[in-house]
PDB file of C-alpha atoms in Angstrom:
ATOM      1  CA  MET A   1      -0.357   0.082   0.274  1.00  0.00           C
ATOM      2  CA  SER A   2       1.131   3.433  -1.158  1.00  0.00           C
ATOM      3  CA  LEU A   3      -0.517   7.157  -0.339  1.00  0.00           C
ATOM      4  CA  TYR A   4      -1.079   9.217  -3.129  1.00  0.00           C
ATOM      5  CA  ILE A   5      -1.710  13.404  -2.413  1.00  0.00           C
ATOM      6  CA  VAL A   6      -4.720  13.786  -5.204  1.00  0.00           C
ATOM      7  CA  THR A   7      -4.944  16.807  -6.802  1.00  0.00           C
ATOM      8  CA  LYS A   8      -7.725  18.267  -9.625  1.00  0.00           C
ATOM      9  CA  VAL A   9      -7.090  19.433 -12.784  1.00  0.00           C
ATOM     10  CA  GLU A  10     -10.079  20.634 -14.695  1.00  0.00           C
ATOM     11  CA  ASP A  11     -12.195  17.822 -13.567  1.00  0.00           C
ATOM     12  CA  GLU A  12      -9.925  15.130 -13.291  1.00  0.00           C
ATOM     13  CA  ASP A  13      -8.182  13.641 -10.172  1.00  0.00           C
ATOM     14  CA  TYR A  14      -4.251  13.270 -10.593  1.00  0.00           C
ATOM     15  CA  ALA A  15      -2.696  11.322  -8.239  1.00  0.00           C
ATOM     16  CA  ILE A  16       1.240  11.753  -6.883  1.00  0.00           C
ATOM     17  CA  GLU A  17       2.899   9.944  -4.509  1.00  0.00           C
ATOM     18  CA  ILE A  18       3.256  11.145  -1.201  1.00  0.00           C
ATOM     19  CA  ASP A  19       7.233  10.292  -0.907  1.00  0.00           C
ATOM     20  CA  LYS A  20       8.085  12.784  -3.621  1.00  0.00           C
ATOM     21  CA  VAL A  21       6.037  15.379  -1.909  1.00  0.00           C
ATOM     22  CA  GLN A  22       7.453  17.845  -0.149  1.00  0.00           C
ATOM     23  CA  SER A  23       5.041  20.315   0.995  1.00  0.00           C
ATOM     24  CA  ILE A  24       1.662  21.752  -0.605  1.00  0.00           C
ATOM     25  CA  GLU A  25       1.231  25.511  -0.808  1.00  0.00           C
ATOM     26  CA  LYS A  26      -1.250  28.059  -1.447  1.00  0.00           C
ATOM     27  CA  ILE A  27      -0.685  30.645  -4.344  1.00  0.00           C
ATOM     28  CA  MET A  28       1.568  33.402  -4.115  1.00  0.00           C
ATOM     29  CA  LYS A  29       3.587  35.927  -6.146  1.00  0.00           C
ATOM     30  CA  ILE A  30       5.605  33.534  -9.169  1.00  0.00           C
ATOM     31  CA  THR A  31       8.149  35.776 -11.016  1.00  0.00           C
ATOM     32  CA  ARG A  32       8.540  35.346 -14.026  1.00  0.00           C
ATOM     33  CA  VAL A  33      11.571  33.890 -16.002  1.00  0.00           C
ATOM     34  CA  PRO A  34      12.060  35.811 -19.726  1.00  0.00           C
ATOM     35  CA  LYS A  35      11.908  32.983 -22.492  1.00  0.00           C
ATOM     36  CA  ALA A  36      10.252  30.362 -20.477  1.00  0.00           C
ATOM     37  CA  LYS A  37       8.193  27.551 -21.826  1.00  0.00           C
ATOM     38  CA  SER A  38       4.720  28.055 -21.750  1.00  0.00           C
ATOM     39  CA  TYR A  39       4.117  26.572 -18.561  1.00  0.00           C
ATOM     40  CA  VAL A  40       6.645  27.208 -16.558  1.00  0.00           C
ATOM     41  CA  GLU A  41       5.164  30.628 -14.796  1.00  0.00           C
ATOM     42  CA  GLY A  42       8.005  31.178 -13.312  1.00  0.00           C
ATOM     43  CA  VAL A  43      10.236  30.756  -9.394  1.00  0.00           C
ATOM     44  CA  VAL A  44       9.198  31.399  -6.227  1.00  0.00           C
ATOM     45  CA  ASN A  45      11.152  31.774  -3.003  1.00  0.00           C
ATOM     46  CA  ILE A  46       9.999  29.101  -0.372  1.00  0.00           C
ATOM     47  CA  ARG A  47      12.166  29.238   3.260  1.00  0.00           C
ATOM     48  CA  GLY A  48      15.375  29.904   0.803  1.00  0.00           C
ATOM     49  CA  ASP A  49      15.331  27.750  -1.897  1.00  0.00           C
ATOM     50  CA  ILE A  50      14.310  29.533  -5.255  1.00  0.00           C
ATOM     51  CA  ILE A  51      11.653  26.418  -6.961  1.00  0.00           C
ATOM     52  CA  PRO A  52      10.824  26.893 -10.587  1.00  0.00           C
ATOM     53  CA  ILE A  53       7.289  26.456 -10.985  1.00  0.00           C
ATOM     54  CA  ILE A  54       5.092  24.390 -13.577  1.00  0.00           C
ATOM     55  CA  SER A  55       1.801  24.927 -14.824  1.00  0.00           C
ATOM     56  CA  LEU A  56       0.361  21.174 -14.902  1.00  0.00           C
ATOM     57  CA  ARG A  57      -2.717  22.238 -16.721  1.00  0.00           C
ATOM     58  CA  GLU A  58      -0.854  23.209 -19.047  1.00  0.00           C
ATOM     59  CA  LYS A  59       2.020  20.446 -19.035  1.00  0.00           C
ATOM     60  CA  LEU A  60      -1.391  18.425 -19.120  1.00  0.00           C
ATOM     61  CA  GLY A  61      -2.845  20.207 -22.602  1.00  0.00           C
ATOM     62  CA  PHE A  62      -5.621  21.941 -20.747  1.00  0.00           C
ATOM     63  CA  ASN A  63      -6.175  25.896 -21.531  1.00  0.00           C
ATOM     64  CA  LYS A  64      -4.233  28.359 -18.668  1.00  0.00           C
ATOM     65  CA  ASN A  65      -6.567  29.870 -16.588  1.00  0.00           C
ATOM     66  CA  GLN A  66      -6.263  32.864 -14.042  1.00  0.00           C
ATOM     67  CA  LEU A  67      -4.665  31.689 -10.659  1.00  0.00           C
ATOM     68  CA  LYS A  68      -7.538  31.571  -7.795  1.00  0.00           C
ATOM     69  CA  ASP A  69      -6.959  30.992  -3.911  1.00  0.00           C
ATOM     70  CA  LYS A  70      -8.393  27.402  -4.294  1.00  0.00           C
ATOM     71  CA  ASN A  71      -4.912  26.923  -6.439  1.00  0.00           C
ATOM     72  CA  ARG A  72      -2.081  25.274  -4.867  1.00  0.00           C
ATOM     73  CA  ILE A  73       1.237  24.808  -5.174  1.00  0.00           C
ATOM     74  CA  VAL A  74       2.650  20.925  -4.965  1.00  0.00           C
ATOM     75  CA  ILE A  75       6.178  20.886  -3.909  1.00  0.00           C
ATOM     76  CA  LEU A  76       8.005  17.833  -5.226  1.00  0.00           C
ATOM     77  CA  LYS A  77      11.412  16.511  -4.818  1.00  0.00           C
ATOM     78  CA  HIS A  78      12.529  14.008  -7.734  1.00  0.00           C
ATOM     79  CA  ASP A  79      16.049  12.863  -7.915  1.00  0.00           C
ATOM     80  CA  ASP A  80      17.399  16.000  -5.512  1.00  0.00           C
ATOM     81  CA  ILE A  81      15.476  18.231  -7.791  1.00  0.00           C
ATOM     82  CA  LEU A  82      12.737  20.526  -6.443  1.00  0.00           C
ATOM     83  CA  ILE A  83       9.726  21.383  -8.879  1.00  0.00           C
ATOM     84  CA  GLY A  84       6.343  22.964  -8.021  1.00  0.00           C
ATOM     85  CA  ILE A  85       2.977  22.376  -9.619  1.00  0.00           C
ATOM     86  CA  ILE A  86      -0.070  24.523  -9.385  1.00  0.00           C
ATOM     87  CA  VAL A  87      -3.011  22.232  -9.618  1.00  0.00           C
ATOM     88  CA  ASP A  88      -6.096  23.667  -9.323  1.00  0.00           C
ATOM     89  CA  SER A  89      -6.619  22.182  -5.597  1.00  0.00           C
ATOM     90  CA  ALA A  90      -4.942  19.179  -3.999  1.00  0.00           C
ATOM     91  CA  ASN A  91      -6.939  17.961  -0.564  1.00  0.00           C
ATOM     92  CA  GLU A  92      -7.005  14.380  -0.131  1.00  0.00           C
ATOM     93  CA  ILE A  93      -4.438  11.510   0.443  1.00  0.00           C
ATOM     94  CA  VAL A  94      -5.376   8.652  -0.442  1.00  0.00           C
ATOM     95  CA  GLU A  95      -4.179   4.798  -0.008  1.00  0.00           C
ATOM     96  CA  ILE A  96      -3.570   2.905  -2.993  1.00  0.00           C
ATOM     97  CA  ASP A  97      -2.692  -0.858  -3.358  1.00  0.00           C
ATOM     98  CA  GLU A  98      -0.031  -1.285  -5.949  1.00  0.00           C
ATOM     99  CA  LYS A  99      -1.917  -4.266  -7.288  1.00  0.00           C
ATOM    100  CA  ASN A 100      -4.963  -2.062  -8.013  1.00  0.00           C
ATOM    101  CA  LEU A 101      -3.102   0.071 -10.338  1.00  0.00           C
ATOM    102  CA  ASP A 102      -3.674  -0.452 -14.023  1.00  0.00           C
ATOM    103  CA  VAL A 103      -0.787   0.361 -16.261  1.00  0.00           C
ATOM    104  CA  THR A 104      -1.614   1.968 -19.670  1.00  0.00           C
ATOM    105  CA  GLU A 105      -1.512  -0.324 -22.691  1.00  0.00           C
ATOM    106  CA  ASP A 106      -0.832   3.073 -24.912  1.00  0.00           C
ATOM    107  CA  ASN A 107       2.744   3.141 -24.190  1.00  0.00           C
ATOM    108  CA  ASP A 108       3.687   5.791 -26.307  1.00  0.00           C
ATOM    109  CA  ASN A 109       0.572   7.589 -25.649  1.00  0.00           C
ATOM    110  CA  SER A 110      -0.440   8.469 -29.181  1.00  0.00           C
ATOM    111  CA  ILE A 111      -4.084   6.838 -28.299  1.00  0.00           C
ATOM    112  CA  THR A 112      -4.273   8.408 -25.074  1.00  0.00           C
ATOM    113  CA  GLY A 113      -2.285  11.691 -24.916  1.00  0.00           C
ATOM    114  CA  LEU A 114      -1.298  10.475 -21.412  1.00  0.00           C
ATOM    115  CA  ASN A 115       2.627  10.932 -21.986  1.00  0.00           C
ATOM    116  CA  MET A 116       2.553  11.657 -18.358  1.00  0.00           C
ATOM    117  CA  VAL A 117       0.387   9.192 -16.582  1.00  0.00           C
ATOM    118  CA  ASP A 118       1.731   6.000 -16.738  1.00  0.00           C
ATOM    119  CA  LYS A 119      -0.846   4.113 -14.389  1.00  0.00           C
ATOM    120  CA  ILE A 120      -4.550   4.108 -13.645  1.00  0.00           C
ATOM    121  CA  CYS A 121      -6.637   3.773 -10.434  1.00  0.00           C
ATOM    122  CA  LYS A 122     -10.463   2.969  -9.328  1.00  0.00           C
ATOM    123  CA  ILE A 123     -11.029   3.932  -6.191  1.00  0.00           C
ATOM    124  CA  GLY A 124     -15.242   3.638  -5.746  1.00  0.00           C
ATOM    125  CA  ASN A 125     -16.834   5.570  -8.941  1.00  0.00           C
ATOM    126  CA  ARG A 126     -13.490   7.629  -9.344  1.00  0.00           C
ATOM    127  CA  ILE A 127     -10.812   7.181 -11.461  1.00  0.00           C
ATOM    128  CA  LEU A 128      -7.283   8.369 -10.476  1.00  0.00           C
ATOM    129  CA  LEU A 129      -4.613   8.935 -13.040  1.00  0.00           C
ATOM    130  CA  ILE A 130      -1.280   8.664 -11.767  1.00  0.00           C
ATOM    131  CA  VAL A 131       1.394  10.825 -12.542  1.00  0.00           C
ATOM    132  CA  ASN A 132       4.764  10.122 -13.204  1.00  0.00           C
ATOM    133  CA  LEU A 133       6.929  12.437 -12.107  1.00  0.00           C
ATOM    134  CA  ASP A 134      10.019  11.785 -14.475  1.00  0.00           C
ATOM    135  CA  LYS A 135       7.880  12.644 -17.830  1.00  0.00           C
ATOM    136  CA  LEU A 136       6.050  15.282 -16.102  1.00  0.00           C
ATOM    137  CA  ILE A 137       9.638  17.338 -14.837  1.00  0.00           C
ATOM    138  CA  SER A 138      11.637  15.965 -18.070  1.00  0.00           C
TER     139      SER A 138
END
């Protein structure tokens, strides 16, 4: 069994391994970085660490929207790199048995377009898309 943070983007639930989450922050001032890719919102200073912030919404191919108070920045640590992702909300922790994770069949993601999701889990009537941090950060 593993714990996951459930985040929401549009109307979909995306789960991130809790071991990778350093903190969940309220929206704060983000300093833009010139000539950065469109999904890079900029950088923030959190407790002395300068952390790049990306929009999960844009990285997943959804339209950009105005940030609101309910948006959150999920700070992730992956291979000693800190990175923040902006999500619509993050307010739930779930425990998932690894045997209930289904690997997506579309390995090159040409059909689903889910190039950052490699596993799917069904909990009750909900479907959770498990974010692959390697693909998200690359």
